[in-house]
PDB file of N, CA and C in Angstrom:
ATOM      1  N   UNK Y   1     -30.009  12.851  17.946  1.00 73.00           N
ATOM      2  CA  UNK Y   1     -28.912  13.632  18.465  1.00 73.00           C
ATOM      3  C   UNK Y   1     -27.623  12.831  18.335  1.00 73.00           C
ATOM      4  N   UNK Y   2     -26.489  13.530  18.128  1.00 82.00           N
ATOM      5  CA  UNK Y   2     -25.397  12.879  18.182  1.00 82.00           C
ATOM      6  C   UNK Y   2     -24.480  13.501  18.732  1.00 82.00           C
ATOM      7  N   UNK Y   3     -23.711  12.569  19.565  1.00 87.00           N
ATOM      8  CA  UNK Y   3     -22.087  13.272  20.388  1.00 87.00           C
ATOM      9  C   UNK Y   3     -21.626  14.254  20.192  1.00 87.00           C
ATOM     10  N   UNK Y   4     -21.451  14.665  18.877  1.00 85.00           N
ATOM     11  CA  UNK Y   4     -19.915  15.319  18.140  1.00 85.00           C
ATOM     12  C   UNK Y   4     -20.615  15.304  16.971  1.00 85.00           C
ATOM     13  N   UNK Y   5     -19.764  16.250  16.176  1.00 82.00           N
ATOM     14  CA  UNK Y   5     -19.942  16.781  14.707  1.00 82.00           C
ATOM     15  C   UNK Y   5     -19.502  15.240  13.926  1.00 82.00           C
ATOM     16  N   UNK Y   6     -18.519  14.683  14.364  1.00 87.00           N
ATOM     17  CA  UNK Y   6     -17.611  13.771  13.732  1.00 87.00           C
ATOM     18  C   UNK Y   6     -18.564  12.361  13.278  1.00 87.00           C
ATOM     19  N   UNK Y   7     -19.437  12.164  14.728  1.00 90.00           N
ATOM     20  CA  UNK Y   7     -20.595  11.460  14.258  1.00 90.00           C
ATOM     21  C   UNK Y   7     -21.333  11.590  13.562  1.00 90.00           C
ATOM     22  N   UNK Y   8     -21.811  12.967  13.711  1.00 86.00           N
ATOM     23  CA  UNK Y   8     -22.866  13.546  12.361  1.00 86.00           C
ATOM     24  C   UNK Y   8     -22.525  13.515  11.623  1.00 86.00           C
ATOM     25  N   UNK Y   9     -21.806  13.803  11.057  1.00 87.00           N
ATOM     26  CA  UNK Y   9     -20.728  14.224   9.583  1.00 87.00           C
ATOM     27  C   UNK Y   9     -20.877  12.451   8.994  1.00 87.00           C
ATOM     28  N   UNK Y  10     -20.055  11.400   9.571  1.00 92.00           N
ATOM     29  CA  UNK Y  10     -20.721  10.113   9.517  1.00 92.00           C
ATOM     30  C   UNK Y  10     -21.714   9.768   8.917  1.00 92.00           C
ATOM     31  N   UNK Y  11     -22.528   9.880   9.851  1.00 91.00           N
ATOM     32  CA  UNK Y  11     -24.418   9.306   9.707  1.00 91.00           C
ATOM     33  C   UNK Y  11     -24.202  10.083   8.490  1.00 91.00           C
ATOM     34  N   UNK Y  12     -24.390  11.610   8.207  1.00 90.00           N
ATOM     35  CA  UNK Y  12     -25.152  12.244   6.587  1.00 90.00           C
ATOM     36  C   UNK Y  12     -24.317  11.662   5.876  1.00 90.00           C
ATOM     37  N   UNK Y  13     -22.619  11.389   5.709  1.00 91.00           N
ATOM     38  CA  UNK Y  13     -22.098  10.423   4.262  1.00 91.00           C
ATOM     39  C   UNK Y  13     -22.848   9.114   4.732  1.00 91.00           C
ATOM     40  N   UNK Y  14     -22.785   8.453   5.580  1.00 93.00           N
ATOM     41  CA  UNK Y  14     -23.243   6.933   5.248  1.00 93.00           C
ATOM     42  C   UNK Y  14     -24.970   7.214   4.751  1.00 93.00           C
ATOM     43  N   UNK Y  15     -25.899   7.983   5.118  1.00 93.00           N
ATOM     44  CA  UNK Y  15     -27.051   7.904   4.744  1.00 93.00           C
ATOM     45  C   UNK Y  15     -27.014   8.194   2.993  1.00 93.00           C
ATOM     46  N   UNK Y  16     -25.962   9.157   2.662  1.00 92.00           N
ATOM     47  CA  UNK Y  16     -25.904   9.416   1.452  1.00 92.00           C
ATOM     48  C   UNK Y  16     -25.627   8.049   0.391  1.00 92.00           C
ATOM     49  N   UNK Y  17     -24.468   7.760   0.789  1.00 92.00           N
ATOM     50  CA  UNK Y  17     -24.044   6.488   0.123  1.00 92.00           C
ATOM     51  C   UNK Y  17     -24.747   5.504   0.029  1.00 92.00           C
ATOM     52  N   UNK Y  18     -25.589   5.257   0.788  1.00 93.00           N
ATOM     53  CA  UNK Y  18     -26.843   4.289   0.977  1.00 93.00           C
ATOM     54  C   UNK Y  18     -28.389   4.867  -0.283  1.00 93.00           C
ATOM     55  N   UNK Y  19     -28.622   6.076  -0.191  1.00 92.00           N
ATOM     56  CA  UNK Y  19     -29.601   6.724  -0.883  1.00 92.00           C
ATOM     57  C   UNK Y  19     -30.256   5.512  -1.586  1.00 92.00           C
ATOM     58  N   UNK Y  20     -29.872   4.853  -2.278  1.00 92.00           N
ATOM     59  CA  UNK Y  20     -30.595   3.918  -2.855  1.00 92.00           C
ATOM     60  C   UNK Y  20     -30.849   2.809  -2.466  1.00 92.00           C
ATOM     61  N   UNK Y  21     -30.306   2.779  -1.259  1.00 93.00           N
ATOM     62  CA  UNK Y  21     -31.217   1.495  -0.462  1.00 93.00           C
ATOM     63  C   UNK Y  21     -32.418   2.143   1.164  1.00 93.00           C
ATOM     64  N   UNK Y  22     -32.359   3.018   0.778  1.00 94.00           N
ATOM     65  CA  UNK Y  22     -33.266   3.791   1.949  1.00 94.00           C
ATOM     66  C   UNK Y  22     -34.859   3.543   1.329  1.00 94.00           C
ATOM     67  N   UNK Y  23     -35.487   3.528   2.117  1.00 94.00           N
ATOM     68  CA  UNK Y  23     -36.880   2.895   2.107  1.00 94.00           C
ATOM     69  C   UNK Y  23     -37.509   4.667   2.621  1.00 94.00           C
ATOM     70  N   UNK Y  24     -38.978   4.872   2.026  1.00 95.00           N
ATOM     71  CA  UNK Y  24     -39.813   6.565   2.864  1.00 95.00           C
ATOM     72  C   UNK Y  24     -41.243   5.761   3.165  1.00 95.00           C
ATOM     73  N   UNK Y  25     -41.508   6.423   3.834  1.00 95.00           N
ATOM     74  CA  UNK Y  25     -42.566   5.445   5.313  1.00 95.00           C
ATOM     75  C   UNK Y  25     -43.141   7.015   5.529  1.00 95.00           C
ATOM     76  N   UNK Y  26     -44.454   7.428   4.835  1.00 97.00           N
ATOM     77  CA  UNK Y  26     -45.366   8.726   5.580  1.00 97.00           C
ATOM     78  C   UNK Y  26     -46.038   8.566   6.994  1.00 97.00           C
ATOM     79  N   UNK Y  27     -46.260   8.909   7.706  1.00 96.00           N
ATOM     80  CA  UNK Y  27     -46.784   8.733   8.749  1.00 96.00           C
ATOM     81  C   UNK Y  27     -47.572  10.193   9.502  1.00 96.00           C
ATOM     82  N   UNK Y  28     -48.477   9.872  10.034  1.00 95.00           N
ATOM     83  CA  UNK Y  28     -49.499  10.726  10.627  1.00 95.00           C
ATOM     84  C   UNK Y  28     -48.651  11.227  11.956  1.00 95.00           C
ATOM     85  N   UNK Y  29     -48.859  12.388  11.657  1.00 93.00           N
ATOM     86  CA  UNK Y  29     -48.171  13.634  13.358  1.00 93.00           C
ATOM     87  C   UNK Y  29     -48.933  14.111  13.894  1.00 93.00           C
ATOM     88  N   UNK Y  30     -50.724  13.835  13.254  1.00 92.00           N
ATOM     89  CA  UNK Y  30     -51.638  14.948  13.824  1.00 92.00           C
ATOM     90  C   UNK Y  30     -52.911  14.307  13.445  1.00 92.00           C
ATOM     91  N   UNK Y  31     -54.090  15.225  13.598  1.00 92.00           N
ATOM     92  CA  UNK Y  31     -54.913  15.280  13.232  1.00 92.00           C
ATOM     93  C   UNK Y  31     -55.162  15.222  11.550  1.00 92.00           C
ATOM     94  N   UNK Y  32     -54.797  16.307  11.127  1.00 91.00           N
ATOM     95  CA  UNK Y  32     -55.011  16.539   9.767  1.00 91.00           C
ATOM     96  C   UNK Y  32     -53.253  16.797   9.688  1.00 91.00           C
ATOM     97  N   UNK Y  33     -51.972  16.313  10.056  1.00 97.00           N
ATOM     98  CA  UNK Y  33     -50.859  16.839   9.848  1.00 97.00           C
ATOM     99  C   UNK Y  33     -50.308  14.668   9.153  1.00 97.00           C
ATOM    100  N   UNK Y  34     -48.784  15.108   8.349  1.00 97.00           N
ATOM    101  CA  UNK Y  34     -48.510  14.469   7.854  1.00 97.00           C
ATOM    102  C   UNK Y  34     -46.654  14.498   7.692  1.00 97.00           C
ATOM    103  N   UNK Y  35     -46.128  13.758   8.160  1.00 97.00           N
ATOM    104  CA  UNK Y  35     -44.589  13.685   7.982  1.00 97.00           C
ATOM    105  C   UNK Y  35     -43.628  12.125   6.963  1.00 97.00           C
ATOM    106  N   UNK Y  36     -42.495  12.413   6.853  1.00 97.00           N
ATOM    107  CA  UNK Y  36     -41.889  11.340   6.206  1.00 97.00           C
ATOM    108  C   UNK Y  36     -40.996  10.939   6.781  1.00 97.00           C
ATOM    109  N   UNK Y  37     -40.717  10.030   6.870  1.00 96.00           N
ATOM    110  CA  UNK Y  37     -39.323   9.185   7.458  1.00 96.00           C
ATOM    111  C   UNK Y  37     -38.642   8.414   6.483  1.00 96.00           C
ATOM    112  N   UNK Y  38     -37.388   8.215   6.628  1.00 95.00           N
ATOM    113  CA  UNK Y  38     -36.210   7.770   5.811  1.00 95.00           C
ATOM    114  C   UNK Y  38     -35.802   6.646   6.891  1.00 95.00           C
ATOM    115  N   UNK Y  39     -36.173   5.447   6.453  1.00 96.00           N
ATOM    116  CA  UNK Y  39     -35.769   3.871   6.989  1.00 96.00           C
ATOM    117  C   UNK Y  39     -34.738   3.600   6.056  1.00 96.00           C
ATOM    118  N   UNK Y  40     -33.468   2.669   6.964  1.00 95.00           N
ATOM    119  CA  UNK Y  40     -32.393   1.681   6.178  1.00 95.00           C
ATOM    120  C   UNK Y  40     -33.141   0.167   6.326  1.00 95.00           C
ATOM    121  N   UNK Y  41     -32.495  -0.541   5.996  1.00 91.00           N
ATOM    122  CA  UNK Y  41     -33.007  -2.002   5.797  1.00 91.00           C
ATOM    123  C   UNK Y  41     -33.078  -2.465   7.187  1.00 91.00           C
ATOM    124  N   UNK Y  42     -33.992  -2.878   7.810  1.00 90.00           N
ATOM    125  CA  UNK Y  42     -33.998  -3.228   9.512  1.00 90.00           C
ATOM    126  C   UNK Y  42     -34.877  -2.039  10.027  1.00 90.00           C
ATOM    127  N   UNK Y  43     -35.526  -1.153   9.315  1.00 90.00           N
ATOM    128  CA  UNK Y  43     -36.470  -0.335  10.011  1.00 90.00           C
ATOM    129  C   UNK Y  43     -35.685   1.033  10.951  1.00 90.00           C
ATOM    130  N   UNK Y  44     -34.327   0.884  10.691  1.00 93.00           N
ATOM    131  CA  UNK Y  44     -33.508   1.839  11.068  1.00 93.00           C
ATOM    132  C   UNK Y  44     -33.884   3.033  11.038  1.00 93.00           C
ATOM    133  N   UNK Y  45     -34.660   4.210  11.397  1.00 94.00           N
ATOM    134  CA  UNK Y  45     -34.919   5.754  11.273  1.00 94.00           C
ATOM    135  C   UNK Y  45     -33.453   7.106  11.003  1.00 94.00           C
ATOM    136  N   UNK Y  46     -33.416   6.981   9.204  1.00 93.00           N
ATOM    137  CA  UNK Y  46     -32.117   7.663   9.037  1.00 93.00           C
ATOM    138  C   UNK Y  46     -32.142   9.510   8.759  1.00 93.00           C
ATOM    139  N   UNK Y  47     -33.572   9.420   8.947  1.00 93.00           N
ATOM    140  CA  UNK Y  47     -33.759  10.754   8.431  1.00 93.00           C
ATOM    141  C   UNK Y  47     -35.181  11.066   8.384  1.00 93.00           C
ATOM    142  N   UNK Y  48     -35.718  12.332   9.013  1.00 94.00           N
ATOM    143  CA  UNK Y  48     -37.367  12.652   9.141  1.00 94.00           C
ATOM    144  C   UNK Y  48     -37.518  14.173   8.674  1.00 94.00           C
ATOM    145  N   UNK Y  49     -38.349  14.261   8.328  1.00 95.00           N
ATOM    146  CA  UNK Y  49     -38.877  15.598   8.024  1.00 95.00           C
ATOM    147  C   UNK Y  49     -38.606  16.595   9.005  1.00 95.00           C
ATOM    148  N   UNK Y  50     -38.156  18.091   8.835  1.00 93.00           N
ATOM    149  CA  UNK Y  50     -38.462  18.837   9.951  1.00 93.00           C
ATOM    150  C   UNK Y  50     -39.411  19.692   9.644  1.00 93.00           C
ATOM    151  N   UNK Y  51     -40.896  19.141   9.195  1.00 96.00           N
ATOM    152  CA  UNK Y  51     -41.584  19.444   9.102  1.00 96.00           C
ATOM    153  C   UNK Y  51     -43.543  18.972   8.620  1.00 96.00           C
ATOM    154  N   UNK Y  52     -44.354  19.274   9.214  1.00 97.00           N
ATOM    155  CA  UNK Y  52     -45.700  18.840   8.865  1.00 97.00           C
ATOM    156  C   UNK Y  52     -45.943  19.591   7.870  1.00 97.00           C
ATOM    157  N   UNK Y  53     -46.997  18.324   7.343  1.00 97.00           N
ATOM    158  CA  UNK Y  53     -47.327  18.719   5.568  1.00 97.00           C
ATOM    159  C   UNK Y  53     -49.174  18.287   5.943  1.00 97.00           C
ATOM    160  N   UNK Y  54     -49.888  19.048   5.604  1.00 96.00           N
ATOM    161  CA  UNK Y  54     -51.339  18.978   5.239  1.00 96.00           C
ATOM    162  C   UNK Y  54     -52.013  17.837   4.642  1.00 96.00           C
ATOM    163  N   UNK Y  55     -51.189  17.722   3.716  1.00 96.00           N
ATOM    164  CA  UNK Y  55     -51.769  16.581   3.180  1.00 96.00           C
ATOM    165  C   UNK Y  55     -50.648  15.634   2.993  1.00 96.00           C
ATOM    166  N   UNK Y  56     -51.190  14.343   2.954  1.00 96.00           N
ATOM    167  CA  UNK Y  56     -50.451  12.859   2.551  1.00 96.00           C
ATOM    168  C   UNK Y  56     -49.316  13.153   1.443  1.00 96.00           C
ATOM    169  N   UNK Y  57     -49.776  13.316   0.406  1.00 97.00           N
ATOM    170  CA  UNK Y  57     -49.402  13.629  -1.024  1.00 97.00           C
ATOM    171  C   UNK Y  57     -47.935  14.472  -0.986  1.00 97.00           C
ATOM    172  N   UNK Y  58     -48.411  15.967  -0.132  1.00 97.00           N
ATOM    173  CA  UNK Y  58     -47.024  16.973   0.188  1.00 97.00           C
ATOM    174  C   UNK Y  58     -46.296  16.013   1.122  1.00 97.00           C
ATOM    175  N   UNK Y  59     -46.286  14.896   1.333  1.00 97.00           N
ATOM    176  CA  UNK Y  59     -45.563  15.171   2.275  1.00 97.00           C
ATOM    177  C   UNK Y  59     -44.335  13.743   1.573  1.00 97.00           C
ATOM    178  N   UNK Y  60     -44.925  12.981   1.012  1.00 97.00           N
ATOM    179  CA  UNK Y  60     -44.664  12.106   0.120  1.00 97.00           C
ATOM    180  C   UNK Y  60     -43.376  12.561  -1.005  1.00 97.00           C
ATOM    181  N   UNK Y  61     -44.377  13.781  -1.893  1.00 97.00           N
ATOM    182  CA  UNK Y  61     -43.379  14.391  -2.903  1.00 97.00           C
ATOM    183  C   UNK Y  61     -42.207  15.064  -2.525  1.00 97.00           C
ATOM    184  N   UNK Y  62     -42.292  15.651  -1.044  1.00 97.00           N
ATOM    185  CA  UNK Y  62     -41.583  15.945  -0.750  1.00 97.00           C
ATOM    186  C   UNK Y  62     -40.142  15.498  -0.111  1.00 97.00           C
ATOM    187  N   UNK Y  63     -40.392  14.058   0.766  1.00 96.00           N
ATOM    188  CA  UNK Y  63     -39.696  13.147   0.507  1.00 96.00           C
ATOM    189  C   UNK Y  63     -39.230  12.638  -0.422  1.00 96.00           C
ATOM    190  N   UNK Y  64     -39.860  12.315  -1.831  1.00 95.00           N
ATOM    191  CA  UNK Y  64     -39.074  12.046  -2.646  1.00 95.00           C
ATOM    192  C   UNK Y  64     -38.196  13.176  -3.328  1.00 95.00           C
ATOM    193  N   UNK Y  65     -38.560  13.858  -3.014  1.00 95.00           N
ATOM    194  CA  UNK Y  65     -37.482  15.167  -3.580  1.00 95.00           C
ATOM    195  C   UNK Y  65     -35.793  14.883  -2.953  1.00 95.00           C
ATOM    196  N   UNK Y  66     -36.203  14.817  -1.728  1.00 94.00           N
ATOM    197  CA  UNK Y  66     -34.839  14.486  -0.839  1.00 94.00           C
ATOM    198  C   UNK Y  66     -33.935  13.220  -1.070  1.00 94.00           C
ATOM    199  N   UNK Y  67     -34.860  12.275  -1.172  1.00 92.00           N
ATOM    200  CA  UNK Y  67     -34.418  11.557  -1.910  1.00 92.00           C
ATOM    201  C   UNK Y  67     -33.624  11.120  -2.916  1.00 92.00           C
ATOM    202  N   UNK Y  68     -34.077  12.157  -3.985  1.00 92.00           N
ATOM    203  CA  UNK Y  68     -33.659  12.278  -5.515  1.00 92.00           C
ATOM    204  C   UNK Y  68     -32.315  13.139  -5.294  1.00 92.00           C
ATOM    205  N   UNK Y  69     -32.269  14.180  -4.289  1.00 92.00           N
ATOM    206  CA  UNK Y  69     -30.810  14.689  -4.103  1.00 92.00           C
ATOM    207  C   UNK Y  69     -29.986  14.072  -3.437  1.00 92.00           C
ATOM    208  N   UNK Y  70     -30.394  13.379  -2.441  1.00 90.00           N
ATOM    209  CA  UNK Y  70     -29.494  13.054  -1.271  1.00 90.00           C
ATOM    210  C   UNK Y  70     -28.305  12.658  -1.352  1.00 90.00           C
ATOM    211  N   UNK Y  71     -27.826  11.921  -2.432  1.00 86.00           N
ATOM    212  CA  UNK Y  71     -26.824  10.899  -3.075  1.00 86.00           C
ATOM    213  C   UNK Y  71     -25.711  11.948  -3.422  1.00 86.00           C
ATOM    214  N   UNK Y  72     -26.012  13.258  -4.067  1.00 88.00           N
ATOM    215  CA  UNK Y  72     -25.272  13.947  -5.022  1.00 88.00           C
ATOM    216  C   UNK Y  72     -24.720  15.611  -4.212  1.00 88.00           C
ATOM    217  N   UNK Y  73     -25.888  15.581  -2.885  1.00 88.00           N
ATOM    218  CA  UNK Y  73     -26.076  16.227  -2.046  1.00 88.00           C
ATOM    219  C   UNK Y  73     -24.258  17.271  -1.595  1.00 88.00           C
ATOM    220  N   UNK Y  74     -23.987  18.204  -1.138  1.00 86.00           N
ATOM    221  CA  UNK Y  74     -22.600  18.482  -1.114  1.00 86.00           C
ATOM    222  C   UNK Y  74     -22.662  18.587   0.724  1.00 86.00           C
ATOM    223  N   UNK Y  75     -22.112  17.815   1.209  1.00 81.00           N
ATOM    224  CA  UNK Y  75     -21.648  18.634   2.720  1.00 81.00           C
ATOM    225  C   UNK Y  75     -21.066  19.427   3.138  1.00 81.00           C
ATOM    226  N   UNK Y  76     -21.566  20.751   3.421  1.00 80.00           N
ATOM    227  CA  UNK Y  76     -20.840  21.866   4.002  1.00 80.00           C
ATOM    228  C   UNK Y  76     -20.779  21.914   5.377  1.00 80.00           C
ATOM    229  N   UNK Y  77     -19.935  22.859   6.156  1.00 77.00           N
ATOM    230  CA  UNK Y  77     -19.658  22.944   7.097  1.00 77.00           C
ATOM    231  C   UNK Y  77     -21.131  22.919   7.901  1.00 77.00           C
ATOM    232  N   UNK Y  78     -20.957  21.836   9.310  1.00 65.00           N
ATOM    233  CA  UNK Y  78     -22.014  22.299  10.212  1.00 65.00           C
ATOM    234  C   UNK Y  78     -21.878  22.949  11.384  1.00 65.00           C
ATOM    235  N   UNK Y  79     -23.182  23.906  11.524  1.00 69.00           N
ATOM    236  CA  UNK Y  79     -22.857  24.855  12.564  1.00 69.00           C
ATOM    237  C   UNK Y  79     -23.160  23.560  14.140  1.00 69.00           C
ATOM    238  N   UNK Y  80     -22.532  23.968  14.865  1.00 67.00           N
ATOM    239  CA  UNK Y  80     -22.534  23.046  16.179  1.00 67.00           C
ATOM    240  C   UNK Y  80     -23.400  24.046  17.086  1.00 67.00           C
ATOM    241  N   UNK Y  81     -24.543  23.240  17.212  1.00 67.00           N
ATOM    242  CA  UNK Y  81     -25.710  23.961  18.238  1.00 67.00           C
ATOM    243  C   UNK Y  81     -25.448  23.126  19.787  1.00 67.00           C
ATOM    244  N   UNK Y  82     -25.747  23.887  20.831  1.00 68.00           N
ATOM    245  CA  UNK Y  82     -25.695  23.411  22.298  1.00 68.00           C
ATOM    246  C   UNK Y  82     -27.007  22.932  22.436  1.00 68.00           C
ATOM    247  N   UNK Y  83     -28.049  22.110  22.857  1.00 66.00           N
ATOM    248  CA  UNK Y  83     -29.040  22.337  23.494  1.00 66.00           C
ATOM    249  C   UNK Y  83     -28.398  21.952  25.256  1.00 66.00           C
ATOM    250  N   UNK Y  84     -29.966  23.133  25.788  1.00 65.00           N
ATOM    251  CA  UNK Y  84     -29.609  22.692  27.291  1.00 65.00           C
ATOM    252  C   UNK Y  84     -30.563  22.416  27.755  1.00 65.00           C
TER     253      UNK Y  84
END
């Protein structure tokens, strides 16, 4: 979570600009479930799946997919959600 848009907006260019020094780390969510995480250098958590994948493999390729865009990625406007 972050403060303000202004922070967010932040974190996604600096995670972008970084893209090629980001490290993907799969990790178990379940039983038979499977997610990815996006580490900076120091084990930093810059980015996770919003979503479980079945198998190891989906969940892997699929990270690297994000990956492969992230850098070139365009930022559009974000909608500002409340939670309460």
């Amino acid at each position: 979570m972050f403060p303000d848009i202004d922070s967010c907006r932040a974190a996604a260019r600096w995670t972008q600009q970084h893209a090629a020094e980001l490290s993907v780390t799969i990790v178990r969510s379940g039983a038979t479930a499977w997610r990815w995480r996006m580490e900076a250098a120091g084990g930093a958590v810059v980015a996770v799946a919003s979503r479980d994948y079945q198998r190891r493999i989906q969940a892997a390729q699929a990270a690297a997919v994000v990956l492969g865009l992230l850098a070139g990625a365009e930022l559009g406007e974000m909608p500002v959600r409340v939670r309460v």
